[in-house]
Amino acid sequence: MALMGVDTRCLGLFLLCTITGHSLEIKVNPPQDFEILDPGLLGYLYLQWKPPVVTEKFKGCTLEYELKYRNVDDASWKTIITRNLIYKDGFDLNKGIEGKIRTHVSELCTNGSEVQSPWTEASYGISDEGSLATKIQDMKCIYYNWQYLVCSWKPGKTVHSDTNYTMFFWYEGLENALQCADYLQDNGKNIGCKLSNLDSSDYKDFFICVNGSSKLEPVRSSYMVFQLQNIVFLGFQSATDKNDMKLKRRENESEEVCFFVRCKVNIYCADDGIWSEWSEEECWAGYTGQESKIIFIVPVCLFFIFLLLLLCLIVEKEAPEPTLSLHVDLNKEMYAYEETLC
Ligand SMILES: *[C@@H]1O[C@H](CO)[C@@H](O)[C@H](O)[C@H]1NC(C)=O
Ligand SMILES: *[C@@H]1O[C@H](CO)[C@@H](O)[C@H](O)[C@H]1NC(C)=O
Ligand SMILES: *[C@@H]1O[C@H](CO)[C@@H](O)[C@H](O)[C@H]1NC(C)=O
């Protein structure tokens, strides 16, 4: 009986030890005052926090922080292990940002066992001022010959006639965000920007914000982030989906740049499309914008397609055998038409 009593007492003690052992497991607090700060650099944000309150046991221990962050809706988190109390990175401000952080105690201090705190979270988002229909569309940026950064956009879907847009940019090395000084304009409205002398801006995130104003309604801001070396266009020519744009420097070395456009006709009887002749040059001063170019290009392209279809039909009817030589003739004929029309 006495033996039994000892046994149950031991068992009880053992259970108590196991349970309290678990609940008394060495614990550490998460960092304090975790927050995501926007210093106004168009997407470059500061994630910062203060050290946790630590129990006597961990005084003098090295603490590490495990930081995870992402743009809302991104599939994966970026993870950083650091001993610092701040981390900076670039984000896409068109979307919200979320982050979480927890404390790790160095294993030297815990006899090899993993000790970490629960997560503490923070989030950030630009206020959604203005309807989506006021936000610019089709923002495009190209860095020509490592010299000029040219960005262009179209106005929002439905905007009041007094709406005008402004572009700001920032990259590491600039004290604060700067406004574009050389806008491309269409009827007095900003539709693009040309930047040059971008000193030591390669291999860094380049942040852009295009916001706007109207007396009648707020205008939604649009953000973009890229690295210049990824959007370089070497040579003075660039091809877009349907039409083609050529950029050249003025012969008088005044650093003025001019655009030329041509259209590609996707024809049915030749494998490759046929290019029209280059248009009259369009320079920055007289830049008329994407819309007017499309107005010019679309009917010309449609006309070519119609003409080629007609020619295809004639060719198929009259001469089914020597197709190859006829194609060559066709192309020549087309060039003659292009010269007069485009
Ligand atoms: C670590 O474990 C060893 C042996 O397992 C023990 O002697 C030592 O006291 C432990 N140290 C701490 C800080 O718990
Ligand atoms: C546009 O953004 C810049 C940079 O953040 C800011 O200084 C400016 O006030 C904004 N303009 C408008 C009209 O919101
Ligand atoms: C360069 O040439 C264009 C016209 O061809 C002219 O408008 C411009 O003023 C010239 N610039 C200089 C610096 O001469």
Tab-separated table of C-alpha atoms and ligand atoms in Angstrom:
chain	number	residue	atom	x	y	z
A	1	MET	CA	0.000	0.000	0.000
A	2	ALA	CA	2.745	2.375	1.025
A	3	LEU	CA	4.566	1.504	-2.146
A	4	MET	CA	1.445	2.235	-4.181
A	5	GLY	CA	1.132	5.622	-2.445
A	6	VAL	CA	4.666	6.562	-3.361
A	7	ASP	CA	4.042	5.418	-6.905
A	8	THR	CA	0.971	7.595	-7.411
A	9	ARG	CA	2.717	10.558	-5.791
A	10	CYS	CA	5.652	10.074	-8.124
A	11	LEU	CA	3.355	9.735	-11.092
A	12	GLY	CA	1.480	12.873	-10.055
A	13	LEU	CA	4.731	14.766	-9.612
A	14	PHE	CA	5.979	13.509	-12.942
A	15	LEU	CA	2.795	14.640	-14.706
A	16	LEU	CA	2.922	18.016	-12.937
A	17	CYS	CA	6.522	18.448	-13.973
A	18	THR	CA	5.753	17.579	-17.568
A	19	ILE	CA	2.770	19.932	-17.772
A	20	THR	CA	4.401	22.895	-16.005
A	21	GLY	CA	7.610	22.165	-17.875
A	22	HIS	CA	5.728	22.810	-21.102
A	23	SER	CA	3.862	25.858	-19.948
A	24	LEU	CA	6.997	27.311	-18.349
A	25	GLU	CA	8.960	26.751	-21.550
A	26	ILE	CA	11.432	29.543	-22.020
A	27	LYS	CA	9.507	32.327	-23.706
A	28	VAL	CA	10.434	35.542	-25.392
A	29	ASN	CA	8.284	38.508	-26.421
A	30	PRO	CA	7.821	39.810	-29.950
A	31	PRO	CA	9.463	43.135	-30.887
A	32	GLN	CA	7.603	46.283	-29.827
A	33	ASP	CA	6.057	49.062	-31.938
A	34	PHE	CA	6.496	47.308	-35.276
A	35	GLU	CA	5.430	49.705	-38.049
A	36	ILE	CA	5.765	50.377	-41.775
A	37	LEU	CA	6.770	53.983	-42.443
A	38	ASP	CA	6.445	55.908	-45.707
A	39	PRO	CA	9.132	58.608	-45.955
A	40	GLY	CA	7.528	59.931	-49.179
A	41	LEU	CA	9.954	58.219	-51.555
A	42	LEU	CA	7.214	56.777	-53.792
A	43	GLY	CA	7.442	53.171	-52.656
A	44	TYR	CA	10.669	52.915	-50.679
A	45	LEU	CA	9.423	52.059	-47.194
A	46	TYR	CA	10.956	51.620	-43.775
A	47	LEU	CA	9.971	48.632	-41.641
A	48	GLN	CA	11.022	49.392	-38.092
A	49	TRP	CA	10.579	48.103	-34.557
A	50	LYS	CA	11.942	48.286	-31.011
A	51	PRO	CA	13.538	45.459	-29.002
A	52	PRO	CA	11.190	43.247	-26.975
A	53	VAL	CA	10.903	43.361	-23.212
A	54	VAL	CA	13.089	40.440	-22.129
A	55	THR	CA	12.958	38.393	-18.955
A	56	GLU	CA	15.945	38.252	-16.615
A	57	LYS	CA	16.857	34.893	-18.134
A	58	PHE	CA	17.615	36.373	-21.568
A	59	LYS	CA	19.285	39.564	-20.449
A	60	GLY	CA	22.557	39.735	-22.322
A	61	CYS	CA	21.425	37.240	-24.950
A	62	THR	CA	21.774	38.077	-28.618
A	63	LEU	CA	18.359	38.626	-30.209
A	64	GLU	CA	17.636	38.144	-33.870
A	65	TYR	CA	14.529	39.236	-35.726
A	66	GLU	CA	12.804	37.265	-38.424
A	67	LEU	CA	10.994	39.716	-40.689
A	68	LYS	CA	8.542	38.710	-43.407
A	69	TYR	CA	6.855	41.147	-45.790
A	70	ARG	CA	5.085	41.317	-49.136
A	71	ASN	CA	2.667	43.275	-51.262
A	72	VAL	CA	-0.871	42.125	-50.469
A	73	ASP	CA	-1.833	39.339	-52.927
A	74	ASP	CA	1.775	38.336	-53.622
A	75	ALA	CA	2.134	34.568	-53.496
A	76	SER	CA	5.219	34.507	-51.295
A	77	TRP	CA	6.785	36.460	-48.453
A	78	LYS	CA	10.287	37.875	-48.481
A	79	THR	CA	12.143	36.751	-45.364
A	80	ILE	CA	14.958	38.621	-43.665
A	81	ILE	CA	16.911	37.632	-40.555
A	82	THR	CA	18.530	40.652	-38.958
A	83	ARG	CA	19.857	42.029	-35.690
A	84	ASN	CA	19.052	45.611	-36.718
A	85	LEU	CA	15.925	47.514	-35.750
A	86	ILE	CA	15.089	48.772	-39.247
A	87	TYR	CA	14.867	47.339	-42.736
A	88	LYS	CA	14.232	49.278	-45.946
A	89	ASP	CA	12.937	48.021	-49.255
A	90	GLY	CA	10.955	49.039	-52.321
A	91	PHE	CA	7.262	48.208	-52.748
A	92	ASP	CA	4.518	48.658	-55.285
A	93	LEU	CA	2.291	51.307	-53.702
A	94	ASN	CA	-0.594	50.521	-56.049
A	95	LYS	CA	-1.266	47.682	-53.620
A	96	GLY	CA	-1.234	47.370	-49.855
A	97	ILE	CA	1.811	46.146	-47.950
A	98	GLU	CA	1.872	43.725	-45.021
A	99	GLY	CA	4.631	42.610	-42.724
A	100	LYS	CA	5.173	40.457	-39.637
A	101	ILE	CA	8.097	40.010	-37.307
A	102	ARG	CA	9.145	37.792	-34.401
A	103	THR	CA	12.080	37.500	-32.022
A	104	HIS	CA	14.571	34.631	-31.996
A	105	VAL	CA	16.885	33.987	-29.057
A	106	SER	CA	20.364	32.836	-29.976
A	107	GLU	CA	20.781	29.077	-29.431
A	108	LEU	CA	23.917	29.698	-27.358
A	109	CYS	CA	21.601	31.219	-24.754
A	110	THR	CA	19.000	28.455	-24.731
A	111	ASN	CA	21.185	25.386	-24.668
A	112	GLY	CA	20.476	24.530	-28.267
A	113	SER	CA	16.702	24.714	-28.221
A	114	GLU	CA	14.734	26.987	-30.559
A	115	VAL	CA	13.152	29.904	-28.767
A	116	GLN	CA	11.031	32.312	-30.717
A	117	SER	CA	8.228	34.723	-29.965
A	118	PRO	CA	4.778	34.867	-31.563
A	119	TRP	CA	4.450	37.119	-34.639
A	120	THR	CA	3.481	40.773	-34.446
A	121	GLU	CA	2.017	42.358	-37.573
A	122	ALA	CA	1.774	45.687	-39.372
A	123	SER	CA	0.370	46.907	-42.655
A	124	TYR	CA	0.459	49.982	-44.852
A	125	GLY	CA	-1.534	51.348	-47.760
A	126	ILE	CA	-1.782	54.658	-49.589
A	127	SER	CA	-5.229	56.195	-49.143
A	128	ASP	CA	-7.407	55.386	-52.168
A	129	GLU	CA	-8.196	58.958	-53.146
A	130	GLY	CA	-10.063	59.370	-56.424
A	131	SER	CA	-11.865	56.750	-58.505
A	132	LEU	CA	-9.950	54.163	-60.539
A	133	ALA	CA	-11.249	55.771	-63.746
A	134	THR	CA	-9.128	58.857	-62.992
A	135	LYS	CA	-5.884	56.854	-62.809
A	136	ILE	CA	-3.540	57.064	-65.822
A	137	GLN	CA	-3.487	54.133	-68.232
A	138	ASP	CA	-0.815	52.343	-70.282
A	139	MET	CA	2.213	53.766	-68.499
A	140	LYS	CA	5.357	52.853	-70.429
A	141	CYS	CA	8.979	53.705	-69.782
A	142	ILE	CA	12.001	53.119	-71.995
A	143	TYR	CA	15.600	54.025	-71.252
A	144	TYR	CA	17.133	54.961	-74.587
A	145	ASN	CA	20.849	54.260	-75.028
A	146	TRP	CA	21.492	54.671	-71.283
A	147	GLN	CA	20.780	58.373	-71.839
A	148	TYR	CA	17.133	59.306	-71.783
A	149	LEU	CA	14.345	57.848	-69.755
A	150	VAL	CA	11.114	58.404	-71.621
A	151	CYS	CA	7.812	57.617	-69.936
A	152	SER	CA	4.394	58.082	-71.448
A	153	TRP	CA	0.831	57.475	-70.339
A	154	LYS	CA	-2.753	57.973	-71.376
A	155	PRO	CA	-5.244	59.883	-69.237
A	156	GLY	CA	-7.716	57.952	-67.096
A	157	LYS	CA	-10.819	56.414	-68.713
A	158	THR	CA	-13.172	59.129	-67.556
A	159	VAL	CA	-11.652	62.377	-66.425
A	160	HIS	CA	-12.822	65.968	-66.248
A	161	SER	CA	-11.368	68.194	-68.949
A	162	ASP	CA	-9.333	70.180	-66.428
A	163	THR	CA	-7.460	67.085	-65.189
A	164	ASN	CA	-3.711	67.279	-65.569
A	165	TYR	CA	-1.070	64.834	-64.409
A	166	THR	CA	2.313	65.291	-62.789
A	167	MET	CA	5.159	62.806	-62.560
A	168	PHE	CA	7.527	62.396	-59.637
A	169	PHE	CA	10.530	60.087	-59.389
A	170	TRP	CA	13.049	58.921	-56.829
A	171	TYR	CA	16.023	56.548	-56.622
A	172	GLU	CA	18.583	55.911	-53.925
A	173	GLY	CA	20.978	58.834	-53.871
A	174	LEU	CA	18.330	61.535	-54.282
A	175	GLU	CA	17.400	63.319	-51.079
A	176	ASN	CA	13.726	63.442	-51.932
A	177	ALA	CA	11.300	62.769	-54.765
A	178	LEU	CA	11.698	65.147	-57.715
A	179	GLN	CA	9.139	66.302	-60.222
A	180	CYS	CA	9.634	65.857	-63.942
A	181	ALA	CA	11.025	69.044	-65.493
A	182	ASP	CA	10.477	68.159	-69.146
A	183	TYR	CA	6.930	66.981	-69.881
A	184	LEU	CA	5.627	65.741	-73.207
A	185	GLN	CA	2.383	67.535	-73.801
A	186	ASP	CA	-0.701	67.103	-75.892
A	187	ASN	CA	-2.983	70.147	-76.057
A	188	GLY	CA	-1.338	71.525	-72.960
A	189	LYS	CA	-1.889	68.283	-70.985
A	190	ASN	CA	1.034	66.234	-69.691
A	191	ILE	CA	1.135	62.807	-71.354
A	192	GLY	CA	4.742	61.862	-70.725
A	193	CYS	CA	8.094	62.879	-69.386
A	194	LYS	CA	11.672	62.846	-70.571
A	195	LEU	CA	14.458	62.567	-68.005
A	196	SER	CA	18.154	62.787	-68.699
A	197	ASN	CA	21.331	63.064	-66.599
A	198	LEU	CA	20.169	60.329	-64.246
A	199	ASP	CA	23.480	60.015	-62.420
A	200	SER	CA	24.310	56.625	-60.894
A	201	SER	CA	20.744	55.434	-61.075
A	202	ASP	CA	21.403	52.056	-62.730
A	203	TYR	CA	21.065	48.826	-60.777
A	204	LYS	CA	18.792	50.478	-58.249
A	205	ASP	CA	15.043	50.547	-57.934
A	206	PHE	CA	13.658	53.523	-59.811
A	207	PHE	CA	10.364	54.730	-58.351
A	208	ILE	CA	7.766	56.720	-60.242
A	209	CYS	CA	4.461	58.234	-59.189
A	210	VAL	CA	2.042	59.893	-61.584
A	211	ASN	CA	-0.635	61.794	-59.715
A	212	GLY	CA	-2.892	64.532	-60.893
A	213	SER	CA	-5.337	67.209	-60.002
A	214	SER	CA	-8.724	68.468	-61.069
A	215	LYS	CA	-10.925	71.095	-59.430
A	216	LEU	CA	-13.893	68.755	-59.674
A	217	GLU	CA	-12.637	65.466	-58.234
A	218	PRO	CA	-9.589	63.858	-56.662
A	219	VAL	CA	-7.311	61.954	-59.047
A	220	ARG	CA	-6.003	58.475	-58.200
A	221	SER	CA	-2.192	58.172	-58.095
A	222	SER	CA	-0.350	55.508	-60.035
A	223	TYR	CA	2.973	53.971	-58.999
A	224	MET	CA	5.674	52.157	-60.894
A	225	VAL	CA	9.001	50.635	-59.879
A	226	PHE	CA	11.674	49.181	-62.188
A	227	GLN	CA	15.430	49.132	-62.665
A	228	LEU	CA	16.789	51.202	-65.521
A	229	GLN	CA	19.121	48.542	-66.894
A	230	ASN	CA	16.101	46.307	-67.445
A	231	ILE	CA	14.355	48.756	-69.755
A	232	VAL	CA	17.327	49.945	-71.797
A	233	PHE	CA	16.804	50.200	-75.478
A	234	LEU	CA	20.077	50.183	-77.426
A	235	GLY	CA	20.206	51.716	-80.882
A	236	PHE	CA	17.803	54.403	-81.787
A	237	GLN	CA	14.951	52.132	-82.751
A	238	SER	CA	12.263	50.441	-80.762
A	239	ALA	CA	9.461	48.190	-81.807
A	240	THR	CA	6.075	48.132	-80.153
A	241	ASP	CA	3.305	45.604	-80.688
A	242	LYS	CA	1.521	47.007	-83.676
A	243	ASN	CA	3.545	49.966	-84.669
A	244	ASP	CA	7.170	50.837	-84.546
A	245	MET	CA	8.876	53.880	-83.148
A	246	LYS	CA	12.283	55.218	-84.067
A	247	LEU	CA	14.161	57.770	-82.025
A	248	LYS	CA	17.053	59.800	-83.365
A	249	ARG	CA	19.094	62.722	-82.199
A	250	ARG	CA	18.864	65.983	-84.108
A	251	GLU	CA	21.846	66.545	-86.354
A	252	ASN	CA	22.776	69.820	-84.669
A	253	GLU	CA	23.700	67.930	-81.458
A	254	SER	CA	21.217	69.921	-79.436
A	255	GLU	CA	20.218	66.682	-77.668
A	256	GLU	CA	16.757	66.991	-79.076
A	257	VAL	CA	15.137	63.662	-79.853
A	258	CYS	CA	12.664	62.919	-82.591
A	259	PHE	CA	10.208	60.103	-83.141
A	260	PHE	CA	9.275	58.340	-86.341
A	261	VAL	CA	6.504	55.802	-86.658
A	262	ARG	CA	5.626	53.139	-89.178
A	263	CYS	CA	3.054	50.383	-89.263
A	264	LYS	CA	3.425	46.684	-89.841
A	265	VAL	CA	0.936	44.993	-92.101
A	266	ASN	CA	0.301	41.417	-91.169
A	267	ILE	CA	-0.465	40.056	-94.590
A	268	TYR	CA	-1.913	36.743	-95.641
A	269	CYS	CA	0.173	35.938	-98.701
A	270	ALA	CA	3.670	36.602	-97.336
A	271	ASP	CA	5.258	35.079	-94.243
A	272	ASP	CA	6.641	38.311	-92.889
A	273	GLY	CA	4.665	41.472	-92.546
A	274	ILE	CA	5.562	44.437	-94.666
A	275	TRP	CA	6.696	47.629	-93.068
A	276	SER	CA	5.376	50.943	-94.238
A	277	GLU	CA	7.796	53.809	-94.803
A	278	TRP	CA	8.791	55.877	-91.818
A	279	SER	CA	6.470	58.755	-91.041
A	280	GLU	CA	7.474	62.385	-90.848
A	281	GLU	CA	9.637	62.970	-87.804
A	282	GLU	CA	7.983	64.097	-84.609
A	283	CYS	CA	10.154	65.893	-82.106
A	284	TRP	CA	9.660	66.596	-78.441
A	285	ALA	CA	8.492	70.120	-78.992
A	286	GLY	CA	5.820	69.086	-81.462
A	287	TYR	CA	5.047	65.712	-79.927
A	288	THR	CA	1.392	64.991	-80.565
A	289	GLY	CA	0.910	61.914	-78.475
A	290	GLN	CA	-0.100	58.310	-78.876
A	291	GLU	CA	-3.745	58.962	-79.782
A	292	SER	CA	-3.065	61.038	-82.866
A	293	LYS	CA	-0.522	58.483	-84.074
A	294	ILE	CA	-3.051	55.708	-83.750
A	295	ILE	CA	-5.619	57.756	-85.586
A	296	PHE	CA	-3.089	58.072	-88.381
A	297	ILE	CA	-1.868	54.468	-88.328
A	298	VAL	CA	-5.102	52.517	-88.066
A	299	PRO	CA	-6.767	53.595	-91.338
A	300	VAL	CA	-3.497	53.221	-93.253
A	301	CYS	CA	-2.976	49.705	-91.905
A	302	LEU	CA	-6.571	48.757	-92.612
A	303	PHE	CA	-6.191	50.031	-96.142
A	304	PHE	CA	-3.082	47.889	-96.671
A	305	ILE	CA	-4.769	44.792	-95.313
A	306	PHE	CA	-7.729	45.331	-97.607
A	307	LEU	CA	-5.436	45.912	-100.581
A	308	LEU	CA	-3.403	42.799	-99.830
A	309	LEU	CA	-6.456	40.631	-99.440
A	310	LEU	CA	-7.606	41.858	-102.816
A	311	LEU	CA	-4.218	41.123	-104.347
A	312	CYS	CA	-4.143	37.695	-102.692
A	313	LEU	CA	-7.466	36.857	-104.306
A	314	ILE	CA	-6.330	38.016	-107.720
A	315	VAL	CA	-3.068	36.102	-107.442
A	316	GLU	CA	-4.780	32.891	-106.395
A	317	LYS	CA	-7.284	33.105	-109.237
A	318	GLU	CA	-4.889	33.917	-112.021
A	319	ALA	CA	-1.670	32.068	-111.263
A	320	PRO	CA	-1.713	29.110	-108.861
A	321	GLU	CA	1.742	27.798	-109.972
A	322	PRO	CA	4.628	30.306	-109.626
A	323	THR	CA	3.687	31.577	-106.195
A	324	LEU	CA	7.205	32.375	-105.114
A	325	SER	CA	8.064	34.886	-107.805
A	326	LEU	CA	4.643	36.428	-107.473
A	327	HIS	CA	5.220	37.104	-103.797
A	328	VAL	CA	8.314	39.042	-104.637
A	329	ASP	CA	6.408	41.077	-107.178
A	330	LEU	CA	3.689	41.683	-104.679
A	331	ASN	CA	6.119	43.004	-102.124
A	332	LYS	CA	7.604	45.394	-104.619
A	333	GLU	CA	4.197	46.618	-105.514
A	334	MET	CA	3.399	47.110	-101.843
A	335	TYR	CA	6.480	49.205	-101.266
A	336	ALA	CA	5.359	51.468	-104.051
A	337	TYR	CA	1.995	51.944	-102.355
A	338	GLU	CA	3.556	52.517	-98.963
A	339	GLU	CA	5.794	55.224	-100.246
A	340	THR	CA	2.869	57.198	-101.458
A	341	LEU	CA	0.606	56.524	-98.517
A	342	CYS	CA	2.391	56.219	-95.177
B	1	LIG	C1	22.709	23.308	-20.700
B	1	LIG	O1	22.740	21.926	-20.615
B	1	LIG	C2	23.801	21.408	-19.801
B	1	LIG	C3	23.775	19.880	-19.871
B	1	LIG	O2	22.692	19.402	-20.572
B	1	LIG	C4	23.600	21.900	-18.361
B	1	LIG	O3	24.645	21.453	-17.553
B	1	LIG	C5	23.562	23.432	-18.375
B	1	LIG	O4	23.284	23.895	-17.078
B	1	LIG	C6	22.517	23.962	-19.341
B	1	LIG	N1	22.604	25.363	-19.410
B	1	LIG	C7	21.536	26.173	-19.388
B	1	LIG	C8	21.800	27.605	-19.540
B	1	LIG	O5	20.379	25.753	-19.280
B	2	LIG	C1	1.924	64.157	-56.138
B	2	LIG	O1	2.957	63.445	-55.480
B	2	LIG	C2	4.003	64.252	-54.992
B	2	LIG	C3	5.084	63.350	-54.459
B	2	LIG	O2	4.594	62.458	-53.515
B	2	LIG	C4	3.468	65.235	-53.956
B	2	LIG	O3	4.507	66.052	-53.500
B	2	LIG	C5	2.374	66.078	-54.601
B	2	LIG	O4	1.803	66.912	-53.646
B	2	LIG	C6	1.302	65.194	-55.203
B	2	LIG	N1	0.369	66.018	-55.970
B	2	LIG	C7	-0.944	65.875	-55.896
B	2	LIG	C8	-1.754	66.768	-56.745
B	2	LIG	O5	-1.452	65.023	-55.172
B	3	LIG	C1	18.333	72.104	-83.677
B	3	LIG	O1	17.544	72.027	-84.858
B	3	LIG	C2	16.171	72.302	-84.683
B	3	LIG	C3	15.474	72.185	-86.018
B	3	LIG	O2	16.139	71.370	-86.889
B	3	LIG	C4	15.991	73.695	-84.093
B	3	LIG	O3	14.622	73.908	-83.831
B	3	LIG	C5	16.768	73.821	-82.818
B	3	LIG	O4	16.672	75.149	-82.323
B	3	LIG	C6	18.228	73.492	-83.065
B	3	LIG	N1	18.953	73.563	-81.824
B	3	LIG	C7	20.148	74.154	-81.705
B	3	LIG	C8	20.759	74.139	-80.342
B	3	LIG	O5	20.690	74.673	-82.651
